[in-house]
Short mmCIF file of C-alpha atoms and ligand atoms in Angstrom, two decimals:
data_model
loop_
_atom_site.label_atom_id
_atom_site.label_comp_id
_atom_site.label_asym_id
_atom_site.label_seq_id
_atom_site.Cartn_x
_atom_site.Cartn_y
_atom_site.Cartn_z
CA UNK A 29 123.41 120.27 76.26
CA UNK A 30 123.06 121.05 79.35
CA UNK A 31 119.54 119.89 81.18
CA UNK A 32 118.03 119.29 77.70
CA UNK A 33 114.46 117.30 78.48
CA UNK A 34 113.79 114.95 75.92
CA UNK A 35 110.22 115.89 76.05
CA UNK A 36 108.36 112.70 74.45
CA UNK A 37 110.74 110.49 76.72
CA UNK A 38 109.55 112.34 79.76
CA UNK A 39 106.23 111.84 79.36
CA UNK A 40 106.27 108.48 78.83
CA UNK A 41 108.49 107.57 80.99
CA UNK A 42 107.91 109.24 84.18
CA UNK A 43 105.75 107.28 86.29
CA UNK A 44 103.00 105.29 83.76
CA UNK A 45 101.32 104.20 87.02
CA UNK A 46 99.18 101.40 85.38
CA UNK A 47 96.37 101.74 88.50
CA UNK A 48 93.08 101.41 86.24
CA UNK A 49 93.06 97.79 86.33
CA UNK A 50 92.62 95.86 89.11
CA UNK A 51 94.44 92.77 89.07
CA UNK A 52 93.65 89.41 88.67
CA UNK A 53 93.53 87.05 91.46
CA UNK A 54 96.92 85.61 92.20
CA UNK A 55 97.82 82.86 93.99
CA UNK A 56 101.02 84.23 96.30
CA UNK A 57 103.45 81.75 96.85
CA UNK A 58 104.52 82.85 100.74
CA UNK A 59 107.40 81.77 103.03
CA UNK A 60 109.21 82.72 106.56
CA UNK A 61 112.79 83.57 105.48
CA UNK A 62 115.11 84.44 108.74
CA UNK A 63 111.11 85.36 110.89
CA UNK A 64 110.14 87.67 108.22
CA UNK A 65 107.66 87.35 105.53
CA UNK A 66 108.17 86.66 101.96
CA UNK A 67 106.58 86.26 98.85
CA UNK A 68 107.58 85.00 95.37
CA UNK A 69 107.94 87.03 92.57
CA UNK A 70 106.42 85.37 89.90
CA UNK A 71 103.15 85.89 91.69
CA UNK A 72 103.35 89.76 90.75
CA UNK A 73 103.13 88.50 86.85
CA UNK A 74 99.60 87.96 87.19
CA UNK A 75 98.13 90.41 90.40
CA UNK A 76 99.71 92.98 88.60
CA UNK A 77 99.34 92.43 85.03
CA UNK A 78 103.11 91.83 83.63
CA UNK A 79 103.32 89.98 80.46
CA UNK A 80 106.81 88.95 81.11
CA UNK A 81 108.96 87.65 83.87
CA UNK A 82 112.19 87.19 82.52
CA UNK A 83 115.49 85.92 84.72
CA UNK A 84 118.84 86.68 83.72
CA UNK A 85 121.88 86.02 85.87
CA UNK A 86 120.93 87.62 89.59
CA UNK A 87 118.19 90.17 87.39
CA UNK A 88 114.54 89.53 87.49
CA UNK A 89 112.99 91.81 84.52
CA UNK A 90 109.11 92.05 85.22
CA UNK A 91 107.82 93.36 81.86
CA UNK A 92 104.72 94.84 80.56
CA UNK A 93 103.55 97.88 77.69
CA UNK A 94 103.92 100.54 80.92
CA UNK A 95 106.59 99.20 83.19
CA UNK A 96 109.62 97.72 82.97
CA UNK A 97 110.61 96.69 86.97
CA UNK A 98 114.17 94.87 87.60
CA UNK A 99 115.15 93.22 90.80
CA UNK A 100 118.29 91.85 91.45
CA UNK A 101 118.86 89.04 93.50
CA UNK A 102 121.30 89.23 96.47
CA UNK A 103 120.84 93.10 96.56
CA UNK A 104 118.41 96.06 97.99
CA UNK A 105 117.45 97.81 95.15
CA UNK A 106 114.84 97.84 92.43
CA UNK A 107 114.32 99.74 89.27
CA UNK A 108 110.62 100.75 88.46
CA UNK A 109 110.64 102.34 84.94
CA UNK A 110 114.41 103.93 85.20
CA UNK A 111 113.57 105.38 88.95
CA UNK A 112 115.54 103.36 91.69
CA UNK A 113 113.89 102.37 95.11
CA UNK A 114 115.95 101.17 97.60
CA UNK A 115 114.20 97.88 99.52
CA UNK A 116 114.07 97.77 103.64
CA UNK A 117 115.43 93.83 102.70
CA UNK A 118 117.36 92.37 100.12
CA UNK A 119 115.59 90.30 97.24
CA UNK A 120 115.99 86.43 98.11
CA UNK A 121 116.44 83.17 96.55
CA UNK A 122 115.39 79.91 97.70
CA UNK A 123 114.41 76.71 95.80
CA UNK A 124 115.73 78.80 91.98
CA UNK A 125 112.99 81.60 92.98
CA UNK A 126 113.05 84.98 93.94
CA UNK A 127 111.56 86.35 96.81
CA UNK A 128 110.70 90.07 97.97
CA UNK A 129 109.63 90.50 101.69
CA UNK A 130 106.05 91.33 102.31
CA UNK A 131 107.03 94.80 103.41
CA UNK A 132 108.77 96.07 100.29
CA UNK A 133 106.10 94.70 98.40
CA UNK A 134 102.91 96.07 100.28
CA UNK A 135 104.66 99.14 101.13
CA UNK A 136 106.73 100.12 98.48
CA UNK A 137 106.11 98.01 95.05
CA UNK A 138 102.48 97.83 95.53
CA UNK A 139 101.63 102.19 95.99
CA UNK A 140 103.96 102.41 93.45
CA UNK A 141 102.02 100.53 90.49
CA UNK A 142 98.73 101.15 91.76
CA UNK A 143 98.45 104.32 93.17
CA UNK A 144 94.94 105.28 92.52
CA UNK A 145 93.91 102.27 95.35
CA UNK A 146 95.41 104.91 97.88
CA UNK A 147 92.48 106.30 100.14
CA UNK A 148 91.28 109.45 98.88
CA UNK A 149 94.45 110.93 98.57
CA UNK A 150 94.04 112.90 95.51
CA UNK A 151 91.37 115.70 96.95
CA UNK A 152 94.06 118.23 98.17
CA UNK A 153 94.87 121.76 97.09
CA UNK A 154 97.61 122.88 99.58
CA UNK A 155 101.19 121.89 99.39
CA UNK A 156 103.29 122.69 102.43
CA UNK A 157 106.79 123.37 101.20
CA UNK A 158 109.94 123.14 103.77
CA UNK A 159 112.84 124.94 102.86
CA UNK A 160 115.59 123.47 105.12
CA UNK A 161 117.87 124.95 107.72
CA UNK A 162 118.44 128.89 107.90
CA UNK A 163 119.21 131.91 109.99
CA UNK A 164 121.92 130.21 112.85
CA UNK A 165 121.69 126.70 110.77
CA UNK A 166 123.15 127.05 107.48
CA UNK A 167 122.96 123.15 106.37
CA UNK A 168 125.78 122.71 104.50
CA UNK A 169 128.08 125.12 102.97
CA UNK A 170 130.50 125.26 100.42
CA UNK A 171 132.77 128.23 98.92
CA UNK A 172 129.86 129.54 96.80
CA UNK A 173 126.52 129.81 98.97
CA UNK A 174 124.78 127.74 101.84
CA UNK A 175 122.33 125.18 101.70
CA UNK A 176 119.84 127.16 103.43
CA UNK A 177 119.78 129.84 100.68
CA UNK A 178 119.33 127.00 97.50
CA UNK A 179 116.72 125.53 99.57
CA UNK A 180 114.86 128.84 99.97
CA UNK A 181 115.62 129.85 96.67
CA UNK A 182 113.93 126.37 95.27
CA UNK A 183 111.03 126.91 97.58
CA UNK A 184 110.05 130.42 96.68
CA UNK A 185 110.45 128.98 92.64
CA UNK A 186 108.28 126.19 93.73
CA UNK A 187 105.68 128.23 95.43
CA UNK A 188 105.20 130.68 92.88
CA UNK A 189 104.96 128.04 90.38
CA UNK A 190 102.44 125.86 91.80
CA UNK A 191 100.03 129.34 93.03
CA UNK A 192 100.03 129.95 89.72
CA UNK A 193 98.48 127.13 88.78
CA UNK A 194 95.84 127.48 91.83
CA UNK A 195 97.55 125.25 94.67
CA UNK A 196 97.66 127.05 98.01
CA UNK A 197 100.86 126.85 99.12
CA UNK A 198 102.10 127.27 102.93
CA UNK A 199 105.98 127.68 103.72
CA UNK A 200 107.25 126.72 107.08
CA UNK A 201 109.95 130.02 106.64
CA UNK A 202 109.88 132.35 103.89
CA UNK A 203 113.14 134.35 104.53
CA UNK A 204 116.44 133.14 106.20
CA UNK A 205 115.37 132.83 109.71
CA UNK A 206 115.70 129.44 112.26
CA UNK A 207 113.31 127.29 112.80
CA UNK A 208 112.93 123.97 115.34
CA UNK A 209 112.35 120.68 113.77
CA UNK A 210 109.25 120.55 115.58
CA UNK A 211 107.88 124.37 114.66
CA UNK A 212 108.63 123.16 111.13
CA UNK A 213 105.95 119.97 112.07
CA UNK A 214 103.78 122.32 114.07
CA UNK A 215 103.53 125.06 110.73
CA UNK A 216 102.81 121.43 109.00
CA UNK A 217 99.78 120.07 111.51
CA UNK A 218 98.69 123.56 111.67
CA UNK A 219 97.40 123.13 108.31
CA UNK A 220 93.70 121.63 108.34
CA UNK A 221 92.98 120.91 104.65
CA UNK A 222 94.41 117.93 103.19
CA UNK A 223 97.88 118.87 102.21
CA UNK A 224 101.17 117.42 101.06
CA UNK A 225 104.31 118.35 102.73
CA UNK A 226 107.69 118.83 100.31
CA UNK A 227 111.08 119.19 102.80
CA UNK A 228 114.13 120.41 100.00
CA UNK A 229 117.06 119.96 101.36
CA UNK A 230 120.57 119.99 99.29
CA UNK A 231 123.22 117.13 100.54
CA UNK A 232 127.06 116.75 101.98
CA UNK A 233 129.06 113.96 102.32
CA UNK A 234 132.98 112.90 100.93
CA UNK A 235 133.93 114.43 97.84
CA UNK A 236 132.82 111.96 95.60
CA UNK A 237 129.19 111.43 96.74
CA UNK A 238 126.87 112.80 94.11
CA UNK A 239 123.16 113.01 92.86
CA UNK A 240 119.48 113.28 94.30
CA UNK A 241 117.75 110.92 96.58
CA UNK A 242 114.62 111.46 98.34
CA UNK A 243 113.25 110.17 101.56
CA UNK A 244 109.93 108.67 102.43
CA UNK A 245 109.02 108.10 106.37
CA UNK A 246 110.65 104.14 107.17
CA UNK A 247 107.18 102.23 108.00
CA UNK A 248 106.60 100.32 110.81
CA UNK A 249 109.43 97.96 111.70
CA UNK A 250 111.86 99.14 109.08
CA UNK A 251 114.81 100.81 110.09
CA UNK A 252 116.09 104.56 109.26
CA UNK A 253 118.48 104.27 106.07
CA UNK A 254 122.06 102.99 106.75
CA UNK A 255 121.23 102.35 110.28
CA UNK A 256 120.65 99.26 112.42
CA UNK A 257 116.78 98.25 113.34
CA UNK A 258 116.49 100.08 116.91
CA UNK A 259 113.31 98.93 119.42
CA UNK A 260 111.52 102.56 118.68
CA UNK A 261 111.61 101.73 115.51
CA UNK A 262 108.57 99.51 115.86
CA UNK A 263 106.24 102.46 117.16
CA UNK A 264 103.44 104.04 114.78
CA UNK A 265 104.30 107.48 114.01
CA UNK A 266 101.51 110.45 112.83
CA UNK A 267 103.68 109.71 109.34
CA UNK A 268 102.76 106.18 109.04
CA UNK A 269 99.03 106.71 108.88
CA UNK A 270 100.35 107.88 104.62
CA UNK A 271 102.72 104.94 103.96
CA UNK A 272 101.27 104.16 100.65
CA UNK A 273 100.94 107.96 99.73
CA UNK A 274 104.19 108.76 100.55
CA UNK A 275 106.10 106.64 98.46
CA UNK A 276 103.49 107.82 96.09
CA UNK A 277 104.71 111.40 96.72
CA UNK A 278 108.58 110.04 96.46
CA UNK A 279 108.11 108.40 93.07
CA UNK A 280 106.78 111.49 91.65
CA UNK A 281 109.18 113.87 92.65
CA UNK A 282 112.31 111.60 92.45
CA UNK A 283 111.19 110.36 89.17
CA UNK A 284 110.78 113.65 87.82
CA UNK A 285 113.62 115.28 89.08
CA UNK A 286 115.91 112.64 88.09
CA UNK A 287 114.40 112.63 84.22
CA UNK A 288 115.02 116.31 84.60
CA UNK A 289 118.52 116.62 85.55
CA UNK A 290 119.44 113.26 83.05
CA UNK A 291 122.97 113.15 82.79
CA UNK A 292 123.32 115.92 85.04
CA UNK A 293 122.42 113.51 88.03
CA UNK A 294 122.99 110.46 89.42
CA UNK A 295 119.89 108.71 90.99
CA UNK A 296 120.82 107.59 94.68
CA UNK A 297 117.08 106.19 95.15
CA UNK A 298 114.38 106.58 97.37
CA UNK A 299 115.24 105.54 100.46
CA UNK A 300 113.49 105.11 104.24
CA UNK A 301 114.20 107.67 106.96
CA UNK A 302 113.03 108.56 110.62
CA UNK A 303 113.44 111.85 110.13
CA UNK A 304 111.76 114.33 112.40
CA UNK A 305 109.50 116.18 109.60
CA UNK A 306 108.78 112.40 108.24
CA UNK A 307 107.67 110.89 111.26
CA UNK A 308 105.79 114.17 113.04
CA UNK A 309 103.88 115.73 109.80
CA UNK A 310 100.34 114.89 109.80
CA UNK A 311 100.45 114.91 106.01
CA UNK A 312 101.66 112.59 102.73
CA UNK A 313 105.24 113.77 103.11
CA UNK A 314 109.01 113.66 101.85
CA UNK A 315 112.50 115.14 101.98
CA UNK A 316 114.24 115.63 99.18
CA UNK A 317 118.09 116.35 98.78
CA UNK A 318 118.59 117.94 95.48
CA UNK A 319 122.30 117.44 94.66
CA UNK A 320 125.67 117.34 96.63
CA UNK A 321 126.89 120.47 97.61
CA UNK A 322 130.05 118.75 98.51
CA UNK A 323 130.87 117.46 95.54
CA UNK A 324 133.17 120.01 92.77
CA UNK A 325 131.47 119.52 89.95
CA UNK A 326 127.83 119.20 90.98
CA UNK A 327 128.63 121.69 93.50
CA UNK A 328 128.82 124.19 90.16
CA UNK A 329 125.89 122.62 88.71
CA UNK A 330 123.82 123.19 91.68
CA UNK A 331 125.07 126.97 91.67
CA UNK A 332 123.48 127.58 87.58
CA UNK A 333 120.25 129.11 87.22
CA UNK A 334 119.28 125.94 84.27
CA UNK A 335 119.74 123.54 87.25
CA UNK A 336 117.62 125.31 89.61
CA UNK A 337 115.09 125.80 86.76
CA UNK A 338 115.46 122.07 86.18
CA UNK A 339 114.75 120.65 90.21
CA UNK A 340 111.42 123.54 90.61
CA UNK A 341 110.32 122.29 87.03
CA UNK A 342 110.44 118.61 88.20
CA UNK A 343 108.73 119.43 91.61
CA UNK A 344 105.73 121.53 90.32
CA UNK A 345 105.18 118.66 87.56
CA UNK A 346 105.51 116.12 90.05
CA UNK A 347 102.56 117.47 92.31
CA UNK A 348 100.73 117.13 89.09
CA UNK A 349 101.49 114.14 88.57
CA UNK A 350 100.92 112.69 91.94
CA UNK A 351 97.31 114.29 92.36
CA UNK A 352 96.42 112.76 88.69
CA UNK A 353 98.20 108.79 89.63
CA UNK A 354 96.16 109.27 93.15
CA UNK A 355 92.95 110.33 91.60
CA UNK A 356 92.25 107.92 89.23
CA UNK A 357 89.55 105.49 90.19
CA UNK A 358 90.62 102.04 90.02
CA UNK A 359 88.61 100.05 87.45
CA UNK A 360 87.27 96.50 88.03
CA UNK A 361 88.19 93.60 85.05
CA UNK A 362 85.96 91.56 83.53
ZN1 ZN B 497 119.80 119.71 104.84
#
């Protein structure tokens, strides 16, 4: 039972980026809500090829053969083919029609369908993995290990896994020392090839928070997640420079890992941070928190060698992935 992969399921289902057709043109219907931009929803039927657009109640169910995407009026989160993304605004209504802002759609919905229009972000062979915490810095703890010692433990999978399939992969620490927040960027911007950057991480909070989320660099005006929108929060960071890519990055790995773990999970989303490693690293990056070590059951879970085998799986296919959804050259329609 435990971790079983329904193997057709997974293939179809994680991320069928549809980016080989460009889309037709689309007339946006636009408008200022509260100074910010927005911009209907049914204009995504046509740019980006849905068949349906179907409203039920507060849902909005875009619909075609690849992806299924449901908004939800009134609220901040949005379902792309099972994987949850969690908006920098809520989804609006005015006049009986929905309305995303600009900046969830250009920098979250629109990477996510069509990848392969991301700048040549596909011709990399070195992933930079970051296990987090160590030596002085535990991360969190609980009765049966620390969090520095999973995340090591799921880098050292990771690496091994993806050398073996000819990635070169750099680690910012490969044994249980300390390391700054900005020597883990440094080890990062050291790196002169094109590279992706992978920070694991394993999560605390009350007793009943579980599952994975992952975190993607908050772009330009869009606060870090949970907090309020702060002046500094309007500066360009060396992270913003990969927007589209690393949401890219996020969808892979989140989607992946959550198919993985199934029931053994609960998906939390992909959410926007200001994290040091997200705004300093020169590269497509994310942070990943693979499971609550805080909570008692998934505390267990996180402890079993099928659940380990389970989050390294997901991240070696989802560097896979990512470099094939990148890669693929968008194609014109008649
Ligand atoms: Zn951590």
């Amino acid at each position: 039972m435990l971790l079983r992969v329904a193997k057709l399921q997974l293939i179809v289902a994680v991320l069928i980026w549809f980016g080989v057709i460009a889309p037709a043109a689309a007339q946006w219907d636009t408008k200022t809500i509260e100074g910010r931009d927005y911009v209907a929803v049914d204009g995504m039927k046509s740019f980006y090829g849905f068949d349906t657009v179907a409203r039920s109640g507060n849902d909005v169910i875009l619909e075609n053969k690849k992806v299924k995407m449901r908004l939800h009026v009134g609220a901040q989160e949005c379902l792309m083919n099972g994987v949850k993304f969690v908006f920098s605004y809520k989804v609006e209504e005015i006049g009986g029609k929905a309305w995303v802002s600009r900046i969830d759609l250009s920098k979250l919905i629109d990477p996510v369908l069509r990848p392969s229009y991301i700048d040549n972000a596909g011709n990399f062979r070195t992933v930079i993995l970051d296990a987090g915490h160590g030596g002085k810095d535990p991360g969190a703890t609980n009765a049966l290990s620390t969090e520095a010692t999973y995340n090591l433990q799921v880098a050292e999978r990771v690496q091994k896994l993806l050398e073996s399939r000819g990635y070169k992969v750099v680690m910012t620490r490969d044994s249980n020392r300390y390391l700054t927040l900005q020597e883990r960027v440094d080890v990062a911007n050291n790196v002169k090839d094109n590279a992706i950057f992978i920070s694991i991480h394993h999560n605390s909070g009350g007793s009943a928070a579980r599952g994975i989320e992952t975190f993607t660099l908050s772009p330009i005006g869009v606060a870090h997640y949970g907090r309020g929108l702060n002046q500094s929060d309007y500066q360009e960071r060396a992270g913003n420079s990969h927007d589209s890519a690393n949401v890219a990055l996020a969808t892979a790995v989140h989607g992946c890992m959550s198919r993985r773990l199934g029931t053994n999970t609960f998906d939390r989303g992909i959410k926007r941070a200001r994290f040091s490693v997200l705004t300093g690293v020169q590269h497509p990056s994310i942070l990943v928190e693979c499971g609550f070590m805080t909570h008692p059951y998934e505390a267990r879970l996180i402890h079993t060698e099928a659940y380990r085998t389970a989050v390294v799986s997901a991240i070696g296919e989802a560097v896979e992935r990512y470099r094939k959804a990148v890669s693929m050259k968008p194609v014109t329609k008649e």
